[in-house]
Short mmCIF file of C-alpha atoms and ligand atoms in Angstrom, two decimals:
data_model
loop_
_atom_site.label_atom_id
_atom_site.label_comp_id
_atom_site.label_asym_id
_atom_site.label_seq_id
_atom_site.Cartn_x
_atom_site.Cartn_y
_atom_site.Cartn_z
CA MET A 8 -23.39 -3.79 -14.61
CA PHE A 9 -20.92 -4.08 -11.73
CA LYS A 10 -21.67 -7.51 -9.84
CA LYS A 11 -19.59 -6.46 -6.58
CA LEU A 12 -20.11 -3.33 -6.01
CA PHE A 13 -19.83 -2.95 -2.42
CA GLY A 14 -19.02 -7.24 -1.90
CA LYS A 15 -15.47 -9.10 -2.00
CA ASN A 16 -14.89 -10.51 -4.93
CA THR A 17 -14.79 -14.14 -5.05
CA SER A 18 -13.63 -14.71 -8.44
CA LYS A 19 -10.27 -16.55 -8.71
CA GLU A 20 -9.76 -15.88 -12.29
CA GLN A 21 -9.30 -12.81 -14.02
CA PRO A 22 -11.80 -10.70 -12.96
CA PHE A 23 -13.96 -9.01 -16.20
CA SER A 24 -12.55 -11.55 -18.69
CA ASP A 25 -15.34 -9.88 -21.04
CA GLY A 26 -13.04 -7.17 -21.64
CA SER A 27 -14.61 -4.64 -19.42
CA MET A 28 -11.96 -3.64 -18.00
CA ASP A 29 -11.67 -0.99 -20.21
CA LEU A 30 -14.41 0.48 -18.47
CA VAL A 31 -11.91 2.38 -16.05
CA LYS A 32 -11.81 5.96 -16.70
CA GLY A 33 -9.79 8.20 -17.64
CA GLU A 34 -10.92 10.76 -15.10
CA ASP A 35 -11.30 9.88 -11.45
CA ILE A 36 -8.26 7.47 -11.12
CA PRO A 37 -7.15 7.31 -7.40
CA THR A 38 -4.82 9.74 -6.47
CA HIS A 39 -3.20 7.30 -3.53
CA ILE A 40 -3.50 3.32 -3.73
CA ALA A 41 -2.69 1.01 -0.83
CA ILE A 42 -2.30 -2.24 -0.99
CA ILE A 43 -1.97 -4.54 1.67
CA MET A 44 -0.02 -7.17 -0.60
CA ASP A 45 -1.37 -11.10 0.78
CA GLY A 46 -0.78 -14.07 0.36
CA ASN A 47 2.49 -14.94 -0.72
CA GLY A 48 2.75 -17.88 1.56
CA ARG A 49 -0.48 -19.32 0.33
CA TRP A 50 0.65 -18.81 -4.01
CA ALA A 51 3.59 -20.86 -2.67
CA LYS A 52 1.45 -23.64 -0.63
CA LYS A 53 -0.94 -24.34 -4.18
CA ARG A 54 1.96 -24.76 -6.06
CA SER A 55 3.83 -26.68 -3.15
CA MET A 56 6.84 -24.36 -3.66
CA PRO A 57 8.40 -23.11 0.31
CA ARG A 58 6.82 -19.64 1.42
CA VAL A 59 10.05 -17.91 0.30
CA ALA A 60 9.48 -18.97 -3.27
CA GLY A 61 5.88 -16.71 -3.16
CA HIS A 62 8.11 -13.90 -1.37
CA HIS A 63 10.23 -13.71 -4.92
CA GLU A 64 6.95 -14.15 -6.94
CA GLY A 65 5.58 -11.34 -4.89
CA MET A 66 8.33 -8.99 -5.26
CA LYS A 67 8.02 -9.65 -9.49
CA ASN A 68 4.52 -8.57 -9.42
CA VAL A 69 5.46 -5.34 -7.13
CA ARG A 70 7.38 -3.97 -10.44
CA LYS A 71 3.84 -5.07 -12.77
CA ILE A 72 1.95 -3.19 -10.62
CA THR A 73 4.05 0.02 -9.92
CA ARG A 74 4.45 -0.09 -13.78
CA CYS A 75 0.47 -0.37 -14.30
CA ALA A 76 -0.17 2.73 -11.51
CA CYS A 77 2.14 4.86 -13.33
CA ASP A 78 0.94 4.31 -16.77
CA LEU A 79 -2.54 5.06 -15.37
CA GLY A 80 -1.77 8.46 -13.78
CA VAL A 81 -2.09 6.75 -10.16
CA LYS A 82 0.28 9.76 -7.78
CA VAL A 83 0.86 7.28 -4.92
CA LEU A 84 0.99 3.92 -4.04
CA THR A 85 1.46 2.58 -1.02
CA LEU A 86 2.67 -0.93 -0.43
CA TYR A 87 2.56 -2.76 2.92
CA ALA A 88 5.73 -5.04 2.28
CA PHE A 89 6.86 -5.47 5.80
CA SER A 90 4.27 -5.39 9.16
CA THR A 91 5.52 -4.13 12.62
CA GLU A 92 3.97 -8.03 13.59
CA ASN A 93 5.59 -9.82 10.67
CA TRP A 94 9.25 -9.99 12.94
CA LYS A 95 7.42 -12.91 14.56
CA ARG A 96 7.54 -15.19 12.08
CA PRO A 97 11.00 -17.61 11.23
CA LYS A 98 14.59 -15.70 11.71
CA SER A 99 14.95 -17.12 7.48
CA GLU A 100 11.16 -16.04 6.24
CA VAL A 101 11.79 -12.74 7.81
CA GLU A 102 15.90 -12.61 6.61
CA PHE A 103 14.13 -13.13 2.74
CA LEU A 104 12.15 -10.52 3.06
CA MET A 105 14.65 -8.49 4.50
CA ARG A 106 16.65 -9.13 1.37
CA LEU A 107 13.90 -8.39 -1.10
CA PRO A 108 14.22 -4.60 -0.98
CA GLU A 109 17.89 -5.22 -1.98
CA GLN A 110 17.27 -7.17 -5.01
CA PHE A 111 14.09 -5.57 -6.18
CA LEU A 112 15.58 -2.13 -5.91
CA THR A 113 19.13 -2.58 -7.04
CA SER A 114 17.33 -4.09 -10.40
CA PHE A 115 14.84 -1.99 -10.86
CA LEU A 116 16.27 1.11 -9.90
CA PRO A 117 17.47 2.27 -13.58
CA GLU A 118 13.48 2.54 -14.55
CA LEU A 119 12.31 3.98 -11.77
CA MET A 120 14.77 6.90 -12.43
CA GLU A 121 13.33 6.49 -16.35
CA ARG A 122 9.71 6.42 -15.25
CA ASN A 123 10.42 9.74 -12.68
CA ILE A 124 8.96 7.69 -9.84
CA LYS A 125 9.98 8.39 -6.65
CA VAL A 126 10.53 5.94 -3.77
CA GLU A 127 9.62 7.02 -0.47
CA MET A 128 9.16 4.81 2.75
CA ILE A 129 6.84 4.97 6.25
CA GLY A 130 7.69 2.91 9.20
CA VAL A 131 10.44 2.40 11.44
CA MET A 132 14.06 2.23 9.86
CA ASP A 133 16.60 1.96 12.70
CA SER A 134 15.55 -1.41 13.48
CA LEU A 135 15.66 -2.74 9.82
CA PRO A 136 19.45 -4.80 9.06
CA GLU A 137 21.95 -1.98 7.27
CA TYR A 138 21.76 -3.87 4.15
CA THR A 139 17.80 -3.34 4.11
CA GLN A 140 18.16 0.15 5.44
CA SER A 141 21.08 0.70 2.60
CA ALA A 142 19.31 -0.22 -0.49
CA LEU A 143 15.64 1.78 0.85
CA ARG A 144 18.32 4.99 1.22
CA LYS A 145 19.54 4.64 -2.10
CA ALA A 146 17.02 4.43 -3.73
CA MET A 147 14.88 7.07 -1.64
CA ASP A 148 18.21 9.78 -2.18
CA GLU A 149 18.36 8.66 -6.31
CA THR A 150 14.64 9.48 -6.68
CA LYS A 151 14.74 12.47 -4.60
CA ASP A 152 14.28 14.30 -7.17
CA ASN A 153 11.65 12.64 -9.29
CA THR A 154 8.05 14.15 -9.73
CA GLY A 155 6.34 11.24 -11.30
CA LEU A 156 4.86 8.34 -9.40
CA VAL A 157 5.24 7.98 -5.54
CA LEU A 158 6.10 4.40 -4.92
CA ASN A 159 6.26 4.59 -0.77
CA PHE A 160 7.39 1.24 0.73
CA ALA A 161 5.61 0.31 4.05
CA MET A 162 8.12 -1.60 5.74
CA ASN A 163 8.41 -1.92 9.74
CA TYR A 164 5.31 -0.19 9.76
CA GLY A 165 2.66 -0.65 12.20
CA GLY A 166 -0.36 1.54 12.44
CA ARG A 167 -0.51 1.49 15.99
CA ALA A 168 3.27 2.32 16.26
CA GLU A 169 2.50 5.47 14.64
CA ILE A 170 0.35 6.99 16.39
CA VAL A 171 2.26 6.16 19.40
CA MET A 172 5.29 8.08 17.79
CA ALA A 173 2.60 10.68 16.66
CA MET A 174 2.07 11.52 20.03
CA GLN A 175 5.22 11.69 21.72
CA GLN A 176 6.25 14.31 19.13
CA LEU A 177 2.68 16.18 19.58
CA MET A 178 3.83 16.16 23.28
CA ASN A 179 7.35 17.00 22.74
CA ASP A 180 5.75 20.30 20.70
CA VAL A 181 3.32 20.95 23.76
CA GLU A 182 5.57 20.69 26.53
CA ALA A 183 7.68 23.02 24.56
CA GLY A 184 5.28 25.37 23.84
CA ARG A 185 5.02 24.87 20.01
CA LEU A 186 1.17 23.70 20.31
CA THR A 187 -1.92 24.14 23.43
CA ILE A 188 -3.63 20.38 23.98
CA ASP A 189 -7.02 23.70 23.39
CA GLU A 190 -5.46 24.32 20.24
CA LEU A 191 -5.24 20.54 19.14
CA ASN A 192 -7.51 19.25 15.85
CA GLU A 193 -7.39 16.47 12.96
CA GLN A 194 -4.78 18.15 10.68
CA HIS A 195 -2.64 18.80 13.68
CA ILE A 196 -2.86 14.99 13.89
CA SER A 197 -2.36 14.28 10.29
CA GLN A 198 1.24 16.16 10.52
CA TYR A 199 2.84 13.97 13.15
CA VAL A 200 1.72 10.94 10.85
CA MET A 201 4.11 9.27 8.62
CA THR A 202 2.46 10.79 5.11
CA ALA A 203 1.84 13.90 6.55
CA HIS A 204 2.98 15.07 3.16
CA LEU A 205 0.86 12.78 1.32
CA PRO A 206 -2.92 12.37 0.89
CA GLU A 207 -5.10 9.82 2.47
CA PRO A 208 -5.60 6.84 0.52
CA ASP A 209 -8.37 7.07 -1.54
CA LEU A 210 -8.91 3.37 -2.09
CA LEU A 211 -7.14 0.59 -0.40
CA ILE A 212 -7.12 -3.32 -1.96
CA ARG A 213 -6.44 -6.04 -0.21
CA THR A 214 -5.32 -9.73 -1.74
CA SER A 215 -5.83 -13.04 -0.94
CA GLY A 216 -8.99 -12.83 1.46
CA GLU A 217 -8.55 -11.47 4.43
CA VAL A 218 -11.06 -8.79 5.16
CA ARG A 219 -9.24 -6.68 7.76
CA ILE A 220 -6.68 -4.06 7.74
CA SER A 221 -4.14 -5.91 10.08
CA ASN A 222 -2.77 -2.51 11.82
CA PHE A 223 -2.43 -0.81 8.26
CA MET A 224 -3.03 3.50 8.07
CA LEU A 225 -5.44 3.21 11.19
CA TRP A 226 -5.82 7.04 11.01
CA GLN A 227 -5.56 7.53 7.36
CA LEU A 228 -8.22 5.09 6.05
CA ALA A 229 -10.82 7.05 7.64
CA TYR A 230 -12.47 7.96 4.64
CA THR A 231 -10.74 4.79 2.31
CA GLU A 232 -13.02 2.84 -0.30
CA PHE A 233 -11.65 -0.76 0.47
CA TRP A 234 -11.55 -3.33 -2.41
CA PHE A 235 -10.92 -7.00 -1.48
CA THR A 236 -9.95 -9.85 -3.64
CA ASP A 237 -9.12 -13.55 -3.17
CA THR A 238 -6.51 -12.94 -5.72
CA HIS A 239 -3.18 -14.12 -4.02
CA TRP A 240 -0.56 -11.32 -4.46
CA PRO A 241 1.63 -12.84 -7.33
CA ASP A 242 -1.36 -13.33 -9.07
CA PHE A 243 -2.85 -9.88 -8.87
CA ASP A 244 -2.61 -8.30 -12.77
CA GLU A 245 -3.17 -5.58 -14.17
CA ALA A 246 -6.68 -6.28 -15.12
CA CYS A 247 -7.10 -7.09 -11.23
CA LEU A 248 -5.76 -3.69 -10.58
CA LYS A 249 -8.00 -2.04 -13.26
CA GLU A 250 -10.94 -4.26 -11.93
CA ALA A 251 -10.77 -2.45 -8.05
CA ILE A 252 -10.21 1.16 -9.99
CA SER A 253 -13.67 0.98 -12.06
CA VAL A 254 -15.34 -0.73 -8.57
CA TYR A 255 -14.14 2.93 -7.32
CA GLN A 256 -14.71 4.77 -9.83
CA ASN A 257 -18.97 3.66 -9.20
CA ARG A 258 -18.67 4.22 -5.44
CA ASN A 259 -20.40 7.17 -4.09
CA ARG A 260 -18.22 9.21 -1.51
CA ARG A 261 -20.32 10.92 0.95
CA TYR A 262 -18.23 11.38 3.45
CA GLY A 263 -20.81 11.63 5.73
CA GLY A 264 -22.90 14.19 3.91
CA LEU A 265 -25.62 13.60 0.69
CA LYS A 266 -25.46 13.58 -2.76
CA GLY A 267 -26.45 14.96 -5.68
CA GLU A 268 -30.27 13.73 -5.65
CA GLU A 269 -29.84 12.82 -2.01
CA THR A 270 -29.97 16.50 -1.30
CA ASN A 271 -33.48 17.31 -2.77
C1 IPE B 487 2.46 -11.54 2.22
O1 IPE B 487 1.86 -12.75 2.45
C2 IPE B 487 3.63 -10.57 2.51
C3 IPE B 487 4.00 -10.29 3.73
C4 IPE B 487 3.43 -10.22 4.86
C5 IPE B 487 5.18 -10.14 4.33
P1 IPE B 487 2.09 -13.55 3.14
O2 IPE B 487 3.39 -13.46 3.48
O3 IPE B 487 1.68 -13.20 4.66
O4 IPE B 487 1.41 -14.53 2.34
P2 IPE B 487 0.24 -15.81 3.51
O5 IPE B 487 -0.72 -14.53 4.14
O6 IPE B 487 1.11 -16.84 4.27
O7 IPE B 487 -0.35 -16.58 2.30
C1 IPE B 488 -0.68 -7.73 6.70
O1 IPE B 488 -0.31 -9.38 6.12
C2 IPE B 488 1.30 -7.50 5.49
C3 IPE B 488 1.39 -7.64 5.03
C4 IPE B 488 0.85 -7.33 3.84
C5 IPE B 488 2.58 -6.78 4.66
P1 IPE B 488 -0.14 -10.72 7.13
O2 IPE B 488 0.04 -11.39 6.68
O3 IPE B 488 0.81 -9.93 8.04
O4 IPE B 488 -1.48 -10.07 8.07
P2 IPE B 488 -2.49 -11.19 8.96
O5 IPE B 488 -1.22 -12.20 10.00
O6 IPE B 488 -3.03 -12.56 8.15
O7 IPE B 488 -3.39 -10.23 9.82
MG1 MG B 489 -0.25 -13.20 4.89
#
């Protein structure tokens, strides 16, 4: 029934054009979906447009996918928007990217409120420009009491930087006598990373054909299901999200153990 249960989706067109996207089951919707939104530049290049036009289109797509995730009953949607390595890009591109939260959140905030969506972020806020910080702070503050979907932006986020910061806090607590080295376990580490209050991602999606995680959620992805597609982020629509979810629903998550008939 599923052509690509484990492999990479190589189709560039709408997946499941036979309408089988209805295969998404109401139950077993992934609680937490994380997306590496890649391919804005290539989307623009294909159309002989500047890279930033791809980023603008990508931002518009964040709305579409947020609405769809919300309607499907996803609880947490983490979107990788800017990595700690993306500072290496040309200054003009970085500046454009830093303006996007302001643009996106100002116009989308009323709908986020209407939909009971809570905005959060992971990453290092302090080194973002003031206007980026204030847009994020305003959205987080205004939506803080919302109880629906958590829309979690990974902004100036890097998995290794996160682990370093977690280790620093942990060592502080050891020095202060709040924790001993012998007590330390995996649950402790989970409490020191930036997603301490969130469940780990069930499903990771990366768009645009690269099959790597580019320093994303290194601790949290230990047992996440991965789904890669060649579709560039601005073209990743509701049908693509549903395809990823339907594939996820047919995976067998064993966590190192055995399931069902395998135990006989
Ligand atoms: C993703 O698109 C957006 C960010 C990383 C900020 P890219 O800008 O990486 O697009 P490609 O990979 O160059 O096509
Ligand atoms: C990952 O994409 C980061 C984001 C989507 C924000 P990149 O385009 O930066 O990743 P690499 O450089 O191809 O690994
Ligand atoms: Mg890229």
